[in-house]
Coordinates of C-alpha atoms and ligand atoms in Angstrom, one line a residue:
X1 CA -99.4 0.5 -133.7
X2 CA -103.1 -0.7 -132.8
X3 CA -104.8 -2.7 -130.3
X4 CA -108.7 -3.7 -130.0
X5 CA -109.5 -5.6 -126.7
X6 CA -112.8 -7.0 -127.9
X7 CA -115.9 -8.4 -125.8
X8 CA -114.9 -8.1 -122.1
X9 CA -115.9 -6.3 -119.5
X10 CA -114.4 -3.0 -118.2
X11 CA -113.8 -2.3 -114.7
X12 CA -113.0 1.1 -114.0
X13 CA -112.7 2.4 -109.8
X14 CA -116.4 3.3 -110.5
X15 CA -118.3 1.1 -113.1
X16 CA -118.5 -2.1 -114.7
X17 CA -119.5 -2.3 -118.2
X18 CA -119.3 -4.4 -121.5
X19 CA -117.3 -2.2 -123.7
X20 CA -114.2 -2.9 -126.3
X21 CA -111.0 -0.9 -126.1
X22 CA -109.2 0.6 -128.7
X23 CA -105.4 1.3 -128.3
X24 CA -103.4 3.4 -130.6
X25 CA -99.4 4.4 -130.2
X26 CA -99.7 3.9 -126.5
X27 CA -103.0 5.5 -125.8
X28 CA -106.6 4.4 -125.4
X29 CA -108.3 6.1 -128.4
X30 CA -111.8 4.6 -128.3
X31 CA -113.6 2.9 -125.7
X32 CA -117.4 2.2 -126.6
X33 CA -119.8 -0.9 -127.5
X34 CA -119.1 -2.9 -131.1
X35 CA -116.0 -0.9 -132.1
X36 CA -115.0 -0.8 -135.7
X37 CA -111.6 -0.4 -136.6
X38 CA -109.3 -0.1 -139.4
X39 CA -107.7 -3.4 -140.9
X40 CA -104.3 -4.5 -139.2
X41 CA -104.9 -4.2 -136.1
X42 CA -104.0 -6.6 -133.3
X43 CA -107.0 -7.8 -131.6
X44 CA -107.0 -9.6 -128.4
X45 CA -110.3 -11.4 -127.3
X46 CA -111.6 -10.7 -123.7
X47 CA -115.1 -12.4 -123.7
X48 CA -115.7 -13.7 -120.4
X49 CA -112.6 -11.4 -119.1
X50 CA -112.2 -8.0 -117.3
X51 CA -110.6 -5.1 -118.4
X52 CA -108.8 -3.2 -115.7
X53 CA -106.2 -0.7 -115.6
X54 CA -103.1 -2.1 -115.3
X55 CA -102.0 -1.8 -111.4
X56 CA -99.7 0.5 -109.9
X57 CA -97.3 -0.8 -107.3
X58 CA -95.8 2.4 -105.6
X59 CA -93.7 0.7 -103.2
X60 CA -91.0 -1.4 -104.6
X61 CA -86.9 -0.8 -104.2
X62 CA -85.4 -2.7 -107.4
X63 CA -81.8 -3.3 -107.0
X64 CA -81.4 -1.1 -104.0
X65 CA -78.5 -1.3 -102.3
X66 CA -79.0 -1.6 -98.8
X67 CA -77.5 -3.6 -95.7
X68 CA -74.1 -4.3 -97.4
X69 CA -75.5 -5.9 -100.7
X70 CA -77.6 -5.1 -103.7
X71 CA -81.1 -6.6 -104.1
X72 CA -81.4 -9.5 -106.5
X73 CA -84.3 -8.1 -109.0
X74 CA -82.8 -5.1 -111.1
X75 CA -85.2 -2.6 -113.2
X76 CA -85.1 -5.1 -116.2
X77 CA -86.1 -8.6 -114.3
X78 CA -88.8 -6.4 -111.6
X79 CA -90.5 -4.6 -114.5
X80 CA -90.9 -7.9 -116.2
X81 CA -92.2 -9.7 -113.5
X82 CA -94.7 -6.5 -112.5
X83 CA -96.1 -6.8 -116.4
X84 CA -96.5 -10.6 -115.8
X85 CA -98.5 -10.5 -113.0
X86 CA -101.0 -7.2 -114.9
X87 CA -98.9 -4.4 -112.7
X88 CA -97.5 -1.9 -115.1
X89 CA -96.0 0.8 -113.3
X90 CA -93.7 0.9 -110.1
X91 CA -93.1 3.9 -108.4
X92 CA -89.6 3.1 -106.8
X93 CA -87.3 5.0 -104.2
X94 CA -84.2 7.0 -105.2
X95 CA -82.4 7.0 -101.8
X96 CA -79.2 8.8 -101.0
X97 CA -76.8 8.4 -98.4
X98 CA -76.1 11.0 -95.7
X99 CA -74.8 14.0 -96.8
X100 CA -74.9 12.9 -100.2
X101 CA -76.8 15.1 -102.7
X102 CA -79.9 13.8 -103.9
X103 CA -79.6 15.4 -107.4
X104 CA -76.4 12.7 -108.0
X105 CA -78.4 9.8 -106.4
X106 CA -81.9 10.8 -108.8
X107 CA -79.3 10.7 -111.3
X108 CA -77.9 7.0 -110.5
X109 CA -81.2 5.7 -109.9
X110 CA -82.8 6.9 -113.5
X111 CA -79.5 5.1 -115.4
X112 CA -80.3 2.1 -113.1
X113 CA -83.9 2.2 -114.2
X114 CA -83.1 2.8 -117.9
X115 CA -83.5 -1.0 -118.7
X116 CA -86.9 -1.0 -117.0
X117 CA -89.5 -2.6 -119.4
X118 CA -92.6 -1.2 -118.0
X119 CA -93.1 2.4 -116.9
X120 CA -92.1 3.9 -113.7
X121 CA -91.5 6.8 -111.6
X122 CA -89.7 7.5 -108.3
X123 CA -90.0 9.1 -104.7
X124 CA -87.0 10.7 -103.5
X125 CA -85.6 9.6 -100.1
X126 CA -84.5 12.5 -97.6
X127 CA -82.0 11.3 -95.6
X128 CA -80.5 14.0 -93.6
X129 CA -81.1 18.0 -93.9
X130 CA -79.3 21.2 -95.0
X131 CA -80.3 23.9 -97.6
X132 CA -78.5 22.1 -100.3
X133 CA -81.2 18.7 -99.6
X134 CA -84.2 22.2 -99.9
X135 CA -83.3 23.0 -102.7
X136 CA -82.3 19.6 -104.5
X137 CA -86.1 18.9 -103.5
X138 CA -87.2 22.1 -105.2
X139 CA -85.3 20.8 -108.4
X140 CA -87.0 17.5 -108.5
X141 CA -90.1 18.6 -107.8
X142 CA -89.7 21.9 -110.5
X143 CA -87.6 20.1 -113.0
X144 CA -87.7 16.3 -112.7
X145 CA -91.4 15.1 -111.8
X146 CA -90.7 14.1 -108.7
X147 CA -93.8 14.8 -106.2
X148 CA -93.3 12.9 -103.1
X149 CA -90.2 12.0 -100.8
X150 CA -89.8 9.4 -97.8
X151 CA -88.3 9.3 -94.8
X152 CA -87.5 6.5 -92.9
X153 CA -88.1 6.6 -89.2
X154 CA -86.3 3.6 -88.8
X155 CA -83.0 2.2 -90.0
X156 CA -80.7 3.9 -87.4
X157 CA -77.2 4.8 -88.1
X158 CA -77.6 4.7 -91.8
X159 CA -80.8 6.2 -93.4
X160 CA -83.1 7.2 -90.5
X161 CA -84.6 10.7 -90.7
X162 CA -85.4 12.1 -87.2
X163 CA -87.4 14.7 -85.6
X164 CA -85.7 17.5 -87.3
X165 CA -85.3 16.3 -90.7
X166 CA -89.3 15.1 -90.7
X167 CA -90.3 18.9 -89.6
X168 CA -88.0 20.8 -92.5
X169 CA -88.4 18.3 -95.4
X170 CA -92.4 18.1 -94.4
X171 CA -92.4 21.8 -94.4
X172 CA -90.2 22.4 -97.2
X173 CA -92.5 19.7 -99.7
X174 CA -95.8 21.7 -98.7
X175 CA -94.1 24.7 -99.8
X176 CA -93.3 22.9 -103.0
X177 CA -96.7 20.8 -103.4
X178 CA -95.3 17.4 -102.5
X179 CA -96.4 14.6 -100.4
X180 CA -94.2 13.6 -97.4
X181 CA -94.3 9.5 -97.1
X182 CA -93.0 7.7 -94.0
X183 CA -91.5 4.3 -93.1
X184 CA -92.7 4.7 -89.5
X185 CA -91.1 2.6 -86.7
X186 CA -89.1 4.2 -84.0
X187 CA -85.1 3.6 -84.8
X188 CA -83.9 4.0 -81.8
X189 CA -86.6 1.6 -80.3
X190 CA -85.4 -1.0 -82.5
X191 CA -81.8 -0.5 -81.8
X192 CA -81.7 -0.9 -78.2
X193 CA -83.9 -4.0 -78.6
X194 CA -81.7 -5.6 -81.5
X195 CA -79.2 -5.2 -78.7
X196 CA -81.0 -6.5 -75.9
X197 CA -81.9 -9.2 -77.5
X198 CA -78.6 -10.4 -79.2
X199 CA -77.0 -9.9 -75.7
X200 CA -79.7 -12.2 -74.5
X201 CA -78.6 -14.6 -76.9
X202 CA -81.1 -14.2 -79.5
X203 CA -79.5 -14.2 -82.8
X204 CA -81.9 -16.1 -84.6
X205 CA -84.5 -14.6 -87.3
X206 CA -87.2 -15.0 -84.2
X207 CA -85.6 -12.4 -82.7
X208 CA -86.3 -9.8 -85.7
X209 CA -89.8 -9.3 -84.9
X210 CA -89.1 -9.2 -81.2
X211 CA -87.1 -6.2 -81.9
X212 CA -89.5 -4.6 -83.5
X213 CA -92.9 -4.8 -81.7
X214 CA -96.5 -2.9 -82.8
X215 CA -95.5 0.1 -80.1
X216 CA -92.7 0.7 -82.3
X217 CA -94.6 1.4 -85.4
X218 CA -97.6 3.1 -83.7
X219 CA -95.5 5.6 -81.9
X220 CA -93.5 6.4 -85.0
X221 CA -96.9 6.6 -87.2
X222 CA -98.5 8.4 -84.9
X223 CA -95.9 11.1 -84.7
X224 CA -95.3 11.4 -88.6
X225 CA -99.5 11.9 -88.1
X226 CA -99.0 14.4 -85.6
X227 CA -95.9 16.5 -87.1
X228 CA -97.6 16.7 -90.3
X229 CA -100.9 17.8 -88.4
X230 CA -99.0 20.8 -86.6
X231 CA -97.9 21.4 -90.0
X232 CA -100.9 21.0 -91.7
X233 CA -99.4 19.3 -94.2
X234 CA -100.5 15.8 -96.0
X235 CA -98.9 12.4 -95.1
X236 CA -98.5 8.9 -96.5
X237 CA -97.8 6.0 -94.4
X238 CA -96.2 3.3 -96.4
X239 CA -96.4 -0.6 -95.4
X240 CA -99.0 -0.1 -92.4
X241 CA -98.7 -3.3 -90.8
X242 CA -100.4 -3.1 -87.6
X243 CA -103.7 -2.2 -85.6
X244 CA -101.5 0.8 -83.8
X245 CA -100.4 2.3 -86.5
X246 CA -103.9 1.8 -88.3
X247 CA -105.6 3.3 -85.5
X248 CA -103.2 6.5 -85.9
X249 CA -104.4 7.1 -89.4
X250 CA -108.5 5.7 -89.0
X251 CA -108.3 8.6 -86.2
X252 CA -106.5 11.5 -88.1
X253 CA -108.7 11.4 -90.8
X254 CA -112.1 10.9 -88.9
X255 CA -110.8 14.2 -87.8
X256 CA -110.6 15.3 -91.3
X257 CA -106.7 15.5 -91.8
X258 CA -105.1 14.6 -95.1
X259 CA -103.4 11.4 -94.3
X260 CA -103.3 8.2 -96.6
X261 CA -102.1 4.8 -95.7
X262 CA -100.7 1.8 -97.9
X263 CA -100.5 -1.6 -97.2
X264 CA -98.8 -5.0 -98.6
X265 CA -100.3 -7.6 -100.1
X266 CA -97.6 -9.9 -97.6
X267 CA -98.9 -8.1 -94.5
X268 CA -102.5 -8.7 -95.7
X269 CA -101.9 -12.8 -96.2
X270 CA -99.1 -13.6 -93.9
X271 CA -98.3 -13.7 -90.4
X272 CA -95.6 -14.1 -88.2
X273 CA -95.3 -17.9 -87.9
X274 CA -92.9 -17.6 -90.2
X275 CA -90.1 -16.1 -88.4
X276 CA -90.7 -19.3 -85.9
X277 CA -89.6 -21.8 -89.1
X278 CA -86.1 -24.0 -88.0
X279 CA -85.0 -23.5 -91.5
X280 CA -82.2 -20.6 -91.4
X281 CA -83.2 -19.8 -95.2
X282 CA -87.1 -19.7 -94.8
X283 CA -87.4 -17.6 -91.4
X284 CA -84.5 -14.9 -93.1
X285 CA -86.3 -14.9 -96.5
X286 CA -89.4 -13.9 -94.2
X287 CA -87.3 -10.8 -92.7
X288 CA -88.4 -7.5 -93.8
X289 CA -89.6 -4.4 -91.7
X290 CA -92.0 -4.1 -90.3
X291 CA -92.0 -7.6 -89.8
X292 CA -95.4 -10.3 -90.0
X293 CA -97.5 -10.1 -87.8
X294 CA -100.0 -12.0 -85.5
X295 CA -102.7 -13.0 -87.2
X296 CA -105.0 -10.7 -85.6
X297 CA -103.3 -7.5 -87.6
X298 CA -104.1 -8.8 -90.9
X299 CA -107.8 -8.9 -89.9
X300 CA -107.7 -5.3 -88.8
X301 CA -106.0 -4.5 -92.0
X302 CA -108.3 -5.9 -94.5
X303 CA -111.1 -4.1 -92.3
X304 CA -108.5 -1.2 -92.8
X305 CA -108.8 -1.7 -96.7
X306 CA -112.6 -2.4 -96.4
X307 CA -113.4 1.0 -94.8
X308 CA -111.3 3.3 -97.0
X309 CA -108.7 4.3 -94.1
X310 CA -105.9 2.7 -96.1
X311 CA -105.9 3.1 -99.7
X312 CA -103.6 1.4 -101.3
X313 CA -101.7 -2.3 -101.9
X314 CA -97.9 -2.3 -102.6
X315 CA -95.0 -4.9 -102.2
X316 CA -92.3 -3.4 -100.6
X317 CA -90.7 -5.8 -103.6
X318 CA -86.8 -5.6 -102.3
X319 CA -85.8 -9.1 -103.1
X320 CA -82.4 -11.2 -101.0
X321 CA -81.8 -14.5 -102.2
X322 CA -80.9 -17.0 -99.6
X323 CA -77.0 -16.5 -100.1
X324 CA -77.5 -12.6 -99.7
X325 CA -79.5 -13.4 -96.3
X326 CA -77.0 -15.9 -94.6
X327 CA -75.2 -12.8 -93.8
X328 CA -77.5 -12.6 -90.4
X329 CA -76.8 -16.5 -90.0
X330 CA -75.1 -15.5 -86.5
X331 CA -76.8 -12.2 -86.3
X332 CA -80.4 -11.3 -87.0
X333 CA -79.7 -8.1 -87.3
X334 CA -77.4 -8.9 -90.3
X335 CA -79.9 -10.3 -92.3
X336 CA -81.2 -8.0 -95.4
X337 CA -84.4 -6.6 -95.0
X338 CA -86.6 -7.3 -97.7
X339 CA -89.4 -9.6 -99.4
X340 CA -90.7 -9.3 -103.0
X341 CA -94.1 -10.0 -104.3
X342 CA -94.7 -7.6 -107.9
X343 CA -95.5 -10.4 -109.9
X344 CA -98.1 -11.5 -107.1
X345 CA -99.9 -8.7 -105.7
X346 CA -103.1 -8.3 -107.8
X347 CA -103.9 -11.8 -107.9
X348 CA -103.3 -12.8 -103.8
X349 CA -105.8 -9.6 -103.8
X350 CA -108.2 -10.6 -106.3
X351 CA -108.1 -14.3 -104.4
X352 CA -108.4 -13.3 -100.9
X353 CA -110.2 -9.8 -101.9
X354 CA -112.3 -10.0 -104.0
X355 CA -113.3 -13.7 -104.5
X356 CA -114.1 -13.9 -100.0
X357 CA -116.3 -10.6 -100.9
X358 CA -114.3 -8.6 -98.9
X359 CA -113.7 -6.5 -101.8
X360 CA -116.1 -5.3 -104.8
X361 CA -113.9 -5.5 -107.9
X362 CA -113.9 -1.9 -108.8
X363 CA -112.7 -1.5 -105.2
X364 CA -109.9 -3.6 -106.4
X365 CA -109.1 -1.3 -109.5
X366 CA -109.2 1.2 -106.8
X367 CA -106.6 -0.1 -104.3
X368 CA -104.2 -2.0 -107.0
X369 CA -104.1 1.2 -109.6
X370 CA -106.5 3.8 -109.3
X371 CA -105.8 5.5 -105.7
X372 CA -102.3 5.6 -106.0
X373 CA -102.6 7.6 -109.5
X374 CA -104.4 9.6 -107.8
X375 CA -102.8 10.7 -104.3
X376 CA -98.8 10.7 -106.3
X377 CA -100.8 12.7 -109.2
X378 CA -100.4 10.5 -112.6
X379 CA -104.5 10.4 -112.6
X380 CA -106.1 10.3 -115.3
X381 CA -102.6 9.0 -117.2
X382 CA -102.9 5.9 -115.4
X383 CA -105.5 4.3 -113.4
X384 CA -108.1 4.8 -115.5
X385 CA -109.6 2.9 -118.5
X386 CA -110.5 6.5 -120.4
X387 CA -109.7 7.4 -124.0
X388 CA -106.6 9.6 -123.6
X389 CA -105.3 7.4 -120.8
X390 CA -102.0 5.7 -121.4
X391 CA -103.1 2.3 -122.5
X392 CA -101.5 0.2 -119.7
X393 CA -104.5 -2.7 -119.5
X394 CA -104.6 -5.6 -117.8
X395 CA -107.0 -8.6 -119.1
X396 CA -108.5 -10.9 -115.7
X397 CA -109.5 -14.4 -116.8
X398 CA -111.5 -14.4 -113.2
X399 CA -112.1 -18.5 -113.8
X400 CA -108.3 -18.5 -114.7
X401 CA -106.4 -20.6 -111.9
X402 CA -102.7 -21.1 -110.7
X403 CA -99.9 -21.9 -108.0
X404 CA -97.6 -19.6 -106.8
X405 CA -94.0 -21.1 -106.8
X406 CA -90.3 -19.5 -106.9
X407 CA -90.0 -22.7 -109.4
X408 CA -92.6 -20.2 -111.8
X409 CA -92.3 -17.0 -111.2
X410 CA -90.0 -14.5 -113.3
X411 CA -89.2 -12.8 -110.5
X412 CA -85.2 -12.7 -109.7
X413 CA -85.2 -13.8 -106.4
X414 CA -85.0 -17.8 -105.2
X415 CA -87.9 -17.8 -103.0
X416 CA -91.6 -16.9 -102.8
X417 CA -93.0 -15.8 -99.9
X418 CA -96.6 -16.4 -101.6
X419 CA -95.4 -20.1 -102.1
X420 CA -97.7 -22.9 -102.5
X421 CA -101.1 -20.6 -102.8
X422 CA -103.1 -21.3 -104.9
X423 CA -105.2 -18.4 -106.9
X424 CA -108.3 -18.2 -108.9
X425 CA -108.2 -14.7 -110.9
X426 CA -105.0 -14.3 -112.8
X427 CA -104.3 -11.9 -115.7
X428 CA -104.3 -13.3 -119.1
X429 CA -102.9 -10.5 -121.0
X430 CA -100.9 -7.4 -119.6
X431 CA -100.8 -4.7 -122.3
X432 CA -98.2 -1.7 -121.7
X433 CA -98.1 1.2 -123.8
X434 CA -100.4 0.0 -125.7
X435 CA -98.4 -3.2 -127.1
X436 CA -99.2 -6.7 -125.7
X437 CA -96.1 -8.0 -123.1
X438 CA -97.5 -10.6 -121.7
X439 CA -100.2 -13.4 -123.1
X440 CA -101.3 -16.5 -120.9
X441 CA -98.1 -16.8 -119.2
X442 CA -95.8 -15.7 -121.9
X443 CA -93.8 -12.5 -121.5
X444 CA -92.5 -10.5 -124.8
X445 CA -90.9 -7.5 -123.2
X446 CA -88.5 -4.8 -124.3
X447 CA -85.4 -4.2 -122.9
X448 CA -85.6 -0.3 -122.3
X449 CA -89.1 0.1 -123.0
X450 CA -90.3 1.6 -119.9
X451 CA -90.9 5.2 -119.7
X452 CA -89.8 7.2 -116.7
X453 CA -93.2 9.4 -115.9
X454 CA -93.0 12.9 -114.6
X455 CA -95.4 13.6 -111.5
X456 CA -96.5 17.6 -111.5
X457 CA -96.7 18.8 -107.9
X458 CA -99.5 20.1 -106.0
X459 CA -102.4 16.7 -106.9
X460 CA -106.0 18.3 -106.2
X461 CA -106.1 17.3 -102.2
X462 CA -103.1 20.3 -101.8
X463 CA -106.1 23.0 -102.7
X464 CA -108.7 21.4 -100.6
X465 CA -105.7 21.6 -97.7
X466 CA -104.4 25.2 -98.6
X467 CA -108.1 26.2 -98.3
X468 CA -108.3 25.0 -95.0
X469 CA -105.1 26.2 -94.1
X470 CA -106.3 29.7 -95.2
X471 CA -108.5 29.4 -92.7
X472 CA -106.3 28.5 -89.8
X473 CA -102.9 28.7 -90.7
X474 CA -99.9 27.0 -89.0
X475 CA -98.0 28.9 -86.1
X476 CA -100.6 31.6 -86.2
X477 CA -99.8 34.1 -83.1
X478 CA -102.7 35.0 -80.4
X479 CA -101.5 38.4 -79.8
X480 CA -104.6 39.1 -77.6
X481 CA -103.0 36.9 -75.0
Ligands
LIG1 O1 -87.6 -4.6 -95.2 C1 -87.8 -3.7 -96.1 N1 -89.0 -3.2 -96.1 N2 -86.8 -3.4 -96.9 C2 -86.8 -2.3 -97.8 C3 -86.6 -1.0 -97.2 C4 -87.9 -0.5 -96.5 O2 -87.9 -0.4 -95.3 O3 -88.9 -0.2 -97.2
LIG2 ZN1 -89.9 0.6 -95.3
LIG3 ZN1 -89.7 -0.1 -98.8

């Protein structure tokens, strides 16, 4: 099974250049000027076109099921809809319930995924702490290719981790070389104002972000900072959404600590307005945490993006169609958390990234593909363009134009929250493993195709940390004093 991408330009995290690609059972073989190759195989013309790798969404929760219900978009329809819009791995989150082994939830969560049609991998969720979560983590890190695990700060009286679990689960992944992510927003902020505010009479979607203000994130990202700095131990701040919890992270690592920070594509290009709408269905599709925010947060963000302090673009992609959301219709606090976006993310950041300037377009490899291979450890597998690399390409027509619509999309959810914008910089073909799934707005997926990749422990920033740590290790004892 061959491939030739012929005449475009490749766009790496680091260079530009005219080059054709050569793809052979799922791997670039050859990647070089004027390629010749052998008879029979496949050639797709890129003249005029880029040649990317194809993005990496690590943030997205594909039939999860959370808040009483399921979300809409299973492994199957989310894969598809990734590869349609040039994103060709997820990394999802296998999350277990309280006192629930995480061996037998990994387990669920890899059948569930089975049908995927695009590659993937997963984070593990820890959700509450004994020695039997320690050493399920030391499984999935030793045995299943599992190198990170998240902990949600929020989400009280189901899957919030507090103080002690975030100390022994950061502690225990160093140990094992694994990265400690964190959904950070204070829980028990966000309880006591959900009930403020519903006893205020509030019950509306408005009164989802007013339960959830910027304080609550920055304290919450702020402590994840500071537990994993007394720990000296790496951290990874999913969906930063505000200039708090931005701050938290642009300060711990201008003091040279090892923390990284993603943010969505939603939280980049929509605000808060939304939750204001008098339509029921529109404000609860808009419901997700953290919430949108004032305008002013997306500015700080993109500046966020700009300077390197947060280094990746995810979707958070947990899709509620409107019937799955009326269960808040008397109760905000009912109503499903969740927006999607796979199928949109690289082009609303090629749009409002790269064609404002705001982005160069190998910054854009970088932020949709290239950075998260590299902090969750699949570099130079994916996120490169690189013979050896698995050939997971996307083509960008950069002239190529569309309007996002739920009318459109393939993604299985009955609303967009990218609705009605319109894009310039789309992906014409989206090549995974090698084979061509997606041409010009025509999918041609495979029902099982995806591949469930294995993450090895300990990606090159542990060393640079352990040195340090050799250096000044945690809980040293002054015995002078
Ligand atoms: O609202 C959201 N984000 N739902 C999915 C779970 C999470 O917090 O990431
Ligand atoms: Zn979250
Ligand atoms: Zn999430």
């Amino acid at each position: 099974m061959s491939l030739l991408i012929k005449g475009g330009t490749v766009v790496t995290a680091d260079q530009s250049f005219m080059a054709d690609v050569y793809c052979v059972d799922g791997k670039i073989a050859k990647v070089g000027a004027d390629l010749t190759v052998p008879g029979g195989t496949e050639v797709i013309d890129a003249a005029g076109q880029y040649v990317m790798p194809g993005g990496i969404d690590p943030h997205t929760h594909m039939q999860l099921p959370f808040m009483g219900t399921v979300a809409s978009e299973d492994f199957y329809s989310g894969t598809a809809a990734g590869l349609a819009g040039g994103t060709t791995c997820i990394i999802d989150f296998v999350i277990p319930a309280p006192g629930t082994s995480l061996m037998s939830a990994f387990h669920q969560w890899r059948e569930w995924a089975e049908k995927s049609v695009s590659d993937y991998a997963f984070h593990v969720a820890v959700t509450w702490w004994d020695e039997s979560v320690a050493q399920d983590m030391e499984t999935l890190v030793k045995e299943h290719g599992v190198n990170s695990f998240k902990h949600f700060m929020a989400y009280k009286g189901a899957i919030m981790a507090d103080d002690e679990i975030l100390v022994n689960s950061f502690s225990k992944a160093w140990d094992l070389g694994a990265l400690p992510t964190v959904h950070a927003e204070n829980g028990e902020l966000v309880y006591q104002l959900q009930k403020k505010l519903l006893a205020m009479g509030i019950t509306g979607p408005e009164g989802h972000p007013q339960s959830r203000p910027p304080e609550v994130e920055g304290e919450a990202a702020n402590r994840a900072i500071r537990i994993a700095q007394a720990l000296k131990t790496p951290v990874y701040l999913v969906h930063v959404s505000t200039e708090e919890a931005l701050d938290s992270v642009t300060r711990a690592r201008s003091e040279g600590q090892r923390v990284f920070g993603e943010v969505l594509a939603g939280h980049l290009l929509i605000d808060d307005s939304v939750y204001k709408n008098k339509d029921f269905d529109v404000a609860a599709a808009h419901v997700m945490s953290p919430p949108f925010r004032p305008k002013k947060a997306q500015d700080a963000l993109w500046k966020g993006l700009q300077s390197g302090n947060l280094q990746t673009t995810a979707t958070d992609h947990c899709c509620f169609c409107a019937d799955q959301k009326a269960a808040g219709k008397d109760d905000f606090t009912k109503i499903p958390n969740g927006t999607g976006g796979v199928e949109n993310r690289m082009e609303v950041l090629w749009n409002a990234g790269v064609n404002t300037g705001r982005l160069t377009m190998n910054e854009f490899v970088k932020v949709t593909s290239t950075n998260a291979a590299q902090i969750f450890n699949m570099y130079p597998r994916k996120g490169a363009i690189a013979e050896g690399s698995d050939a997971d390409i996307v083509v960008w027509d950069p002239k190529g134009k569309k309007t996002i619509s739920a009318k459109t999309h393939h993604q299985n959810v009955d609303y967009n929250i990218f609705e009605g914008m319109e894009v310039t910089g789309i992906p014409s073909h989206t090549i995974s493993q090698g084979k061509l799934v997606y041409c010009n707005g025509k999918l041609n997926v495979v029902r099982g195709a995806g591949n469930y990749i294995k993450r090895p422990p300990f990606a090159p920033y542990f060393d640079a940390i352990g040195k340090m740590r050799d250096m000044d290790p945690p809980f040293s004892v002054d015995r002078d004093s």
